[in-house]
mmCIF file of C-alpha atoms in Angstrom:
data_model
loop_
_atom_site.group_PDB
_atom_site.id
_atom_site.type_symbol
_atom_site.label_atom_id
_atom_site.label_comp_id
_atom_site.label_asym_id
_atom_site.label_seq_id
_atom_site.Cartn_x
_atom_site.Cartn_y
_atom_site.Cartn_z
ATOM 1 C CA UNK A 9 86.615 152.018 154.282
ATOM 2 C CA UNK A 10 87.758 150.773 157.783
ATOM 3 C CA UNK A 11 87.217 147.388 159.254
ATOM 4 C CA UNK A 12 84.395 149.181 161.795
ATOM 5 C CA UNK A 13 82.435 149.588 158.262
ATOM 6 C CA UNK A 14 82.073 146.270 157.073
ATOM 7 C CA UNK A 15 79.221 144.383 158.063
ATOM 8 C CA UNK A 16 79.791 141.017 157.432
ATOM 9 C CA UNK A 17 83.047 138.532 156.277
ATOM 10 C CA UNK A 18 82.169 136.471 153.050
ATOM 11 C CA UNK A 19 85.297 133.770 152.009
ATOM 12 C CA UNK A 20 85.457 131.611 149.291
ATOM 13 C CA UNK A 21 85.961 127.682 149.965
ATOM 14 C CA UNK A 22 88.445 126.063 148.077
ATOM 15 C CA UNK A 23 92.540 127.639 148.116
ATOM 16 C CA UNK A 24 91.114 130.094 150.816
ATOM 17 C CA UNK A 25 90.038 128.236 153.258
ATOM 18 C CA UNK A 26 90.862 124.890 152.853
ATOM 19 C CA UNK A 27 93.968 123.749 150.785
ATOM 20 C CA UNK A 28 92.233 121.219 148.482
ATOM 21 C CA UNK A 29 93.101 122.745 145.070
ATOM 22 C CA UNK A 30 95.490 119.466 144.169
ATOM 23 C CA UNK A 31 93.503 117.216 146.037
ATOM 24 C CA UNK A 32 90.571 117.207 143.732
ATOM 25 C CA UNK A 33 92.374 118.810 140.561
ATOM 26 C CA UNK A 34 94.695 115.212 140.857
ATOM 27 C CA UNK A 35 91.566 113.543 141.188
ATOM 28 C CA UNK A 36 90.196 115.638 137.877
ATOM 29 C CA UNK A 37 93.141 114.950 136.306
ATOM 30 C CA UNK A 38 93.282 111.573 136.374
ATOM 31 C CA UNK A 39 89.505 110.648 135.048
ATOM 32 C CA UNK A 40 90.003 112.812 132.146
ATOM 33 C CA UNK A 41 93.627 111.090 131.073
ATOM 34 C CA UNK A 42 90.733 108.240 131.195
ATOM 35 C CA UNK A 43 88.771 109.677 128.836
ATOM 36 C CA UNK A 44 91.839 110.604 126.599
ATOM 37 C CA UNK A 45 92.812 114.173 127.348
ATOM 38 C CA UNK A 46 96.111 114.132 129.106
ATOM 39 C CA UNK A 47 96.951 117.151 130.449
ATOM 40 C CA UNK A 48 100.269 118.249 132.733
ATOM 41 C CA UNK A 49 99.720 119.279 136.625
ATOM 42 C CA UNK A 50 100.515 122.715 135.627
ATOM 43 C CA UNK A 51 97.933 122.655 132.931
ATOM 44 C CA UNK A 52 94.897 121.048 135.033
ATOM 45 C CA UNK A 53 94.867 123.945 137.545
ATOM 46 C CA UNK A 54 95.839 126.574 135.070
ATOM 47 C CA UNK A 55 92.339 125.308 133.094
ATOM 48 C CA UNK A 56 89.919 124.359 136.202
ATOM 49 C CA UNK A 57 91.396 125.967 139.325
ATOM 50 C CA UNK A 58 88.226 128.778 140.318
ATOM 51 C CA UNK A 59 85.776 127.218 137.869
ATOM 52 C CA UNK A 60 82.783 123.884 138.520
ATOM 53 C CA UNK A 61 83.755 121.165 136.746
ATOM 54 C CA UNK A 62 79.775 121.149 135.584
ATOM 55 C CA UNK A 63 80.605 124.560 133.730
ATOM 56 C CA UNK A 64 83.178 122.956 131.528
ATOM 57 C CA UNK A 65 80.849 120.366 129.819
ATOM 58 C CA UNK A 66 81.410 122.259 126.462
ATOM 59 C CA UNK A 67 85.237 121.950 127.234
ATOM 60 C CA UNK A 68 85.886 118.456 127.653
ATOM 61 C CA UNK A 69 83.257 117.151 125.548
ATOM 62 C CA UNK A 70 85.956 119.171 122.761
ATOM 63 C CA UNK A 71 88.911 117.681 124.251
ATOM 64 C CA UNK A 72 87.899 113.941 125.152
ATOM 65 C CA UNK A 73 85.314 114.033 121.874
ATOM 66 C CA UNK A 74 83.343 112.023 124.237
ATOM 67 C CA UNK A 75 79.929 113.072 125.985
ATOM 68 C CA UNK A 76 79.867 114.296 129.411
ATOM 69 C CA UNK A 77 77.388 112.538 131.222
ATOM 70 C CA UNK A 78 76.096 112.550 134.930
ATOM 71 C CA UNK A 79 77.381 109.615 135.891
ATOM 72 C CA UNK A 80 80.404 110.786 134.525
ATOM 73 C CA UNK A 81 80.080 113.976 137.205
ATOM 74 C CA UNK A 82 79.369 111.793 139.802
ATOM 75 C CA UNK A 83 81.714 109.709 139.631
ATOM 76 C CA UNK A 84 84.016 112.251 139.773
ATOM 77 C CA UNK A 85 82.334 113.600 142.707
ATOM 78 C CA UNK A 86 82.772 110.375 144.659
ATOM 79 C CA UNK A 87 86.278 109.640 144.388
ATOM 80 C CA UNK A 88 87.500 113.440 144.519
ATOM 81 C CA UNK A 89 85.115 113.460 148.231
ATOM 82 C CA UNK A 90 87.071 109.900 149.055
ATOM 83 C CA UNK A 91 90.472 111.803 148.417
ATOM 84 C CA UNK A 92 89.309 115.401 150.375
ATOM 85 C CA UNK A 93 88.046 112.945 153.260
ATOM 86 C CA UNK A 94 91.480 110.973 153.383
ATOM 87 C CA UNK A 95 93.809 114.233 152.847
ATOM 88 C CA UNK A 96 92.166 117.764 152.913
ATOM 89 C CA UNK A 97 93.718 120.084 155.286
ATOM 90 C CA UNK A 98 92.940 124.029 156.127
ATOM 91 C CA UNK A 99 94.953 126.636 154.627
ATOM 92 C CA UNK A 100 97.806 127.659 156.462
ATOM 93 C CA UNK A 101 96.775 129.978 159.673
ATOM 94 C CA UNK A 102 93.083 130.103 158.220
ATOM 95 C CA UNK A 103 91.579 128.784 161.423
ATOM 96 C CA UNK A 104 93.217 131.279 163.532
ATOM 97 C CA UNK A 105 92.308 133.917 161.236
ATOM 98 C CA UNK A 106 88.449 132.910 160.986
ATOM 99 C CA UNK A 107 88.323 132.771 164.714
ATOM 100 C CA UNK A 108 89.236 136.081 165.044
ATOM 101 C CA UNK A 109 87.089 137.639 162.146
ATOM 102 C CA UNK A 110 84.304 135.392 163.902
ATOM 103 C CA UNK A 111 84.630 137.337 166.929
ATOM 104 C CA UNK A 112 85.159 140.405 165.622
ATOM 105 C CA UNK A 113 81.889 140.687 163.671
ATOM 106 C CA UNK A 114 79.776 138.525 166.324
ATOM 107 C CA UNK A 115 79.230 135.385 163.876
ATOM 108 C CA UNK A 116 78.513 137.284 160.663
ATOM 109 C CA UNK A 117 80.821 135.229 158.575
ATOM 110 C CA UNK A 118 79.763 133.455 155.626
ATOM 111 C CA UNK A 119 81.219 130.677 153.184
ATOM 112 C CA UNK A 120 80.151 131.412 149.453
ATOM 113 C CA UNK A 121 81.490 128.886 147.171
ATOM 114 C CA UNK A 122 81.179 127.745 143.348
ATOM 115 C CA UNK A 123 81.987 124.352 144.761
ATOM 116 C CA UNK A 124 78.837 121.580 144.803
ATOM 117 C CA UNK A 125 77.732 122.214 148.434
ATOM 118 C CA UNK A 126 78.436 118.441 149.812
ATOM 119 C CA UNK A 127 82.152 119.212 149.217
ATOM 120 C CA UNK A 128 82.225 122.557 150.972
ATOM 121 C CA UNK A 129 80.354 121.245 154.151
ATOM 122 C CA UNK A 130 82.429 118.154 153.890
ATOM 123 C CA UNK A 131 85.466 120.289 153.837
ATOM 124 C CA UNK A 132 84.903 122.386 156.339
ATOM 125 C CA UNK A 133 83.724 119.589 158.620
ATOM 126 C CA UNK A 134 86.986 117.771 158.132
ATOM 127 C CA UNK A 135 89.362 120.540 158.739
ATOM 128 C CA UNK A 136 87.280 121.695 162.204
ATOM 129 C CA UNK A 137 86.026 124.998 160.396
ATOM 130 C CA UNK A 138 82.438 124.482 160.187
ATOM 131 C CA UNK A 139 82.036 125.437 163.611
ATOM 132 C CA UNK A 140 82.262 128.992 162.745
ATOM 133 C CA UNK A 141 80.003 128.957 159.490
ATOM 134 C CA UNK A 142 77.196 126.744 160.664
ATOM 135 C CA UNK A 143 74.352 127.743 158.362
ATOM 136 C CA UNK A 144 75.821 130.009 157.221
ATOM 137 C CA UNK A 145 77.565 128.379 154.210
ATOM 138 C CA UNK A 146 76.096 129.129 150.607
ATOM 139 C CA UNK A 147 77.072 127.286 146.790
ATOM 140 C CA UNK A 148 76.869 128.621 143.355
ATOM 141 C CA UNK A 149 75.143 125.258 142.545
ATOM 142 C CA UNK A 150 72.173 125.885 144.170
ATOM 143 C CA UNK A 151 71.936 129.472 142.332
ATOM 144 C CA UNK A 152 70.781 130.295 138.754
ATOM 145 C CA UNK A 153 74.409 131.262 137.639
ATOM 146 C CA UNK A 154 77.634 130.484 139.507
ATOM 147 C CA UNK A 155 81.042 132.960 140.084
ATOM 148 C CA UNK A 156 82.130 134.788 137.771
ATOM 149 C CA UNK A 157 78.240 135.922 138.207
ATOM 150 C CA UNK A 158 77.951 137.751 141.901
ATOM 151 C CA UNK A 159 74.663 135.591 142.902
ATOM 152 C CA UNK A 160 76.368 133.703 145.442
ATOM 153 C CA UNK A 161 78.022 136.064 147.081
ATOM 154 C CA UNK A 162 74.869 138.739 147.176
ATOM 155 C CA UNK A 163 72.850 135.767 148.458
ATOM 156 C CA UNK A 164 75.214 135.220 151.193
ATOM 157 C CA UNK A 165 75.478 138.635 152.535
ATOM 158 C CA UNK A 166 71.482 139.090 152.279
ATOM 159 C CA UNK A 167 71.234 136.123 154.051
ATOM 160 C CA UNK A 168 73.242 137.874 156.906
ATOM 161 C CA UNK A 169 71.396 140.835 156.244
ATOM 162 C CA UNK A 170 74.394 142.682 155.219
ATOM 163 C CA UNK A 171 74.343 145.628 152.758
ATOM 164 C CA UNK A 172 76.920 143.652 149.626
ATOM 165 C CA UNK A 173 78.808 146.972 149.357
ATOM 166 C CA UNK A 174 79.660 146.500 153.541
ATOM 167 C CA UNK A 175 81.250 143.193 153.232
ATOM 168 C CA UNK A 176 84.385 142.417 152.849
ATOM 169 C CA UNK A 177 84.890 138.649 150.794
ATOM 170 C CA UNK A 178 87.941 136.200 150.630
ATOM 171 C CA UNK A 179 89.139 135.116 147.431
ATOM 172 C CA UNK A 180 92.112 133.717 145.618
ATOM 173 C CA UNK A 181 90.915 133.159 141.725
ATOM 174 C CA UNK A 182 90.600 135.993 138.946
ATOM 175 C CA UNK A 183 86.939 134.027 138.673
ATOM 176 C CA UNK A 184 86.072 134.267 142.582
ATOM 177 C CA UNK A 185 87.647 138.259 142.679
ATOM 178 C CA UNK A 186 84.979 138.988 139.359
ATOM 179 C CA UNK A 187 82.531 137.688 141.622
ATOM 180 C CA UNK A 188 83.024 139.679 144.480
ATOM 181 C CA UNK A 189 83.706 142.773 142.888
ATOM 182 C CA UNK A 190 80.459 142.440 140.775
ATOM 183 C CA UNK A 191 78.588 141.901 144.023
ATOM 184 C CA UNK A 192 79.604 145.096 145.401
ATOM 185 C CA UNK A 193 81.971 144.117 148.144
ATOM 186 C CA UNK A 194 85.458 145.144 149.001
ATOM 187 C CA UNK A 195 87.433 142.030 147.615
ATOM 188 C CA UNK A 196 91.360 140.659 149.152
ATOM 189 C CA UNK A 197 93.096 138.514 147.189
ATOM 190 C CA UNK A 198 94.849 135.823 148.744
ATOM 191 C CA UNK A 199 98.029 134.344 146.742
ATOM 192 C CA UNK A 200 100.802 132.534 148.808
ATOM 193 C CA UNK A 201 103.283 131.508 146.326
ATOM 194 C CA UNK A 202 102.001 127.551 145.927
ATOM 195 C CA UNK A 203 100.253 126.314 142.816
ATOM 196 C CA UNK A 204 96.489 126.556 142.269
ATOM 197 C CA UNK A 205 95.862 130.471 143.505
ATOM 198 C CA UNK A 206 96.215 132.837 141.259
ATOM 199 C CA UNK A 207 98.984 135.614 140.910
ATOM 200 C CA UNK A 208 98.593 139.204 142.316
ATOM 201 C CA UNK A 209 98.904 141.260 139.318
ATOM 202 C CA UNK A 210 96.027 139.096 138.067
ATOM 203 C CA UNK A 211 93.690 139.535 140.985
ATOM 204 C CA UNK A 212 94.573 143.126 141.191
ATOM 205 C CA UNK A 213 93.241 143.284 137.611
ATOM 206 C CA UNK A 214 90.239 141.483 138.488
ATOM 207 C CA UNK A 215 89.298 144.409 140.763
ATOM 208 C CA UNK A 216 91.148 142.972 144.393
ATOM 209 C CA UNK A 217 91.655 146.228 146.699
ATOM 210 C CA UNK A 218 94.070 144.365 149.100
ATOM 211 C CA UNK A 219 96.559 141.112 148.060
ATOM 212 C CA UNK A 220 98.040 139.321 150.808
ATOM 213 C CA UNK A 221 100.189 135.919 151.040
ATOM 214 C CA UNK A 222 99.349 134.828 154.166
ATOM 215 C CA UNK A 223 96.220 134.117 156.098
ATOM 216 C CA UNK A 224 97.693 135.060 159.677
ATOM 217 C CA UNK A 225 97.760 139.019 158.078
ATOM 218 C CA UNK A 226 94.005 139.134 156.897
ATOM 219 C CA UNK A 227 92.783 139.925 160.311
ATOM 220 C CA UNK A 228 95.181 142.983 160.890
ATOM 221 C CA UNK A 229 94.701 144.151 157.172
ATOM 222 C CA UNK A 230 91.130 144.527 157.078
ATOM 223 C CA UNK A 231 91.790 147.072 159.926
ATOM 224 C CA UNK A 232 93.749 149.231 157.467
ATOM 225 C CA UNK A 233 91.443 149.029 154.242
#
């Protein structure tokens, strides 16, 4: 397939887009050493990094032996927005690379995310990329099953009217690359070498036709695939 094929541009949120992985995984962290399950950096993004913290009730109700409750979750959700809003930043070259995708398919760009969709709109707000996903910008949350399942991304591209097997999608998680691959789509793996993305041979296994490390090649690459 050749970039003149695909119809529409479909990237995940969080370690694609915007570099927010430690942000709210410190954040994570930190209320569950509260609650009596201490775990390492390395261990908290190994565990949660691609995955809603809503989807691991069963998880850390094991670990913590304590109930997970909703004001638990939003709690949570308010101090990990107060930390994204103080320190969130886009991923390295990921503005210039949206702009040019942007252009190149006349606006049909989409964000699909397994994030809550206050943090994605408040993420791309801070960072100055909303501008190019205006209405365009689509949670798992809001969908009867969230990534690994496809339904976010295949209500993304038929919300752009795209044909799922023309788009190309964004991801850098094993869970986001199932997603995308069950949807249809041509998947690229992003993984720069820093914590919290996932590592090529894994998103190759996940089904990822192109890896890549940084976000200033993704405009050129899609050319080639």
């Amino acid at each position: 397939m050749n970039d003149k094929s695909f119809e529409a541009v479909l990237f995940d949120c969080d370690g694609v887009l915007v570099d927010s992985e430690r942000i709210t995984n410190g954040v994570l962290r930190e209320m569950l050493g509260e609650l009596g399950w201490q775990l390492s950096v390395e261990e908290c993004m190994r565990i949660f990094v691609g995955k809603a913290v809503k989807d691991e009730r069963a998880l850390i109700e094991r670990h913590t032996g304590k109930p997970f409750s909703e004001d638990w979750l939003a709690e949570f959700r308010e101090r990990r927005n107060r930390g994204l809003m103080e320190r969130v930043q886009p991923i390295r070259n990921a503005l210039q690379a949206v702009e040019q995708l942007h252009a190149r398919h006349q606006g049909r760009v989409a964000v699909a995310s397994g994030a809550d969709l206050p943090k994605v709109e408040l993420q791309l707000r801070k960072t100055g990329l909303m501008r190019f996903f205006e209405g365009r910008v689509f949670s798992g949350h809001d969908l009867p099953r969230s990534k690994p399942a496809p339904d976010v991304y295949l209500a993304a591209a038929a919300a752009l009217g795209a044909d799922p097997a023309r788009c190309m999608v964004v991801e850098d998680t094993v869970t986001g690359v199932t997603a995308g691959v069950a949807a249809g789509a041509t998947v690229f793996g992003y993984s720069p070498p820093e914590a919290g993305h996932d590592a090529p041979d894994a998103l190759r296994r996940a089904g990822a036709s192109v890896i890549f490390s940084d976000m200033a090649d993704l405009p050129a690459l899609s050319l080639r695939c």
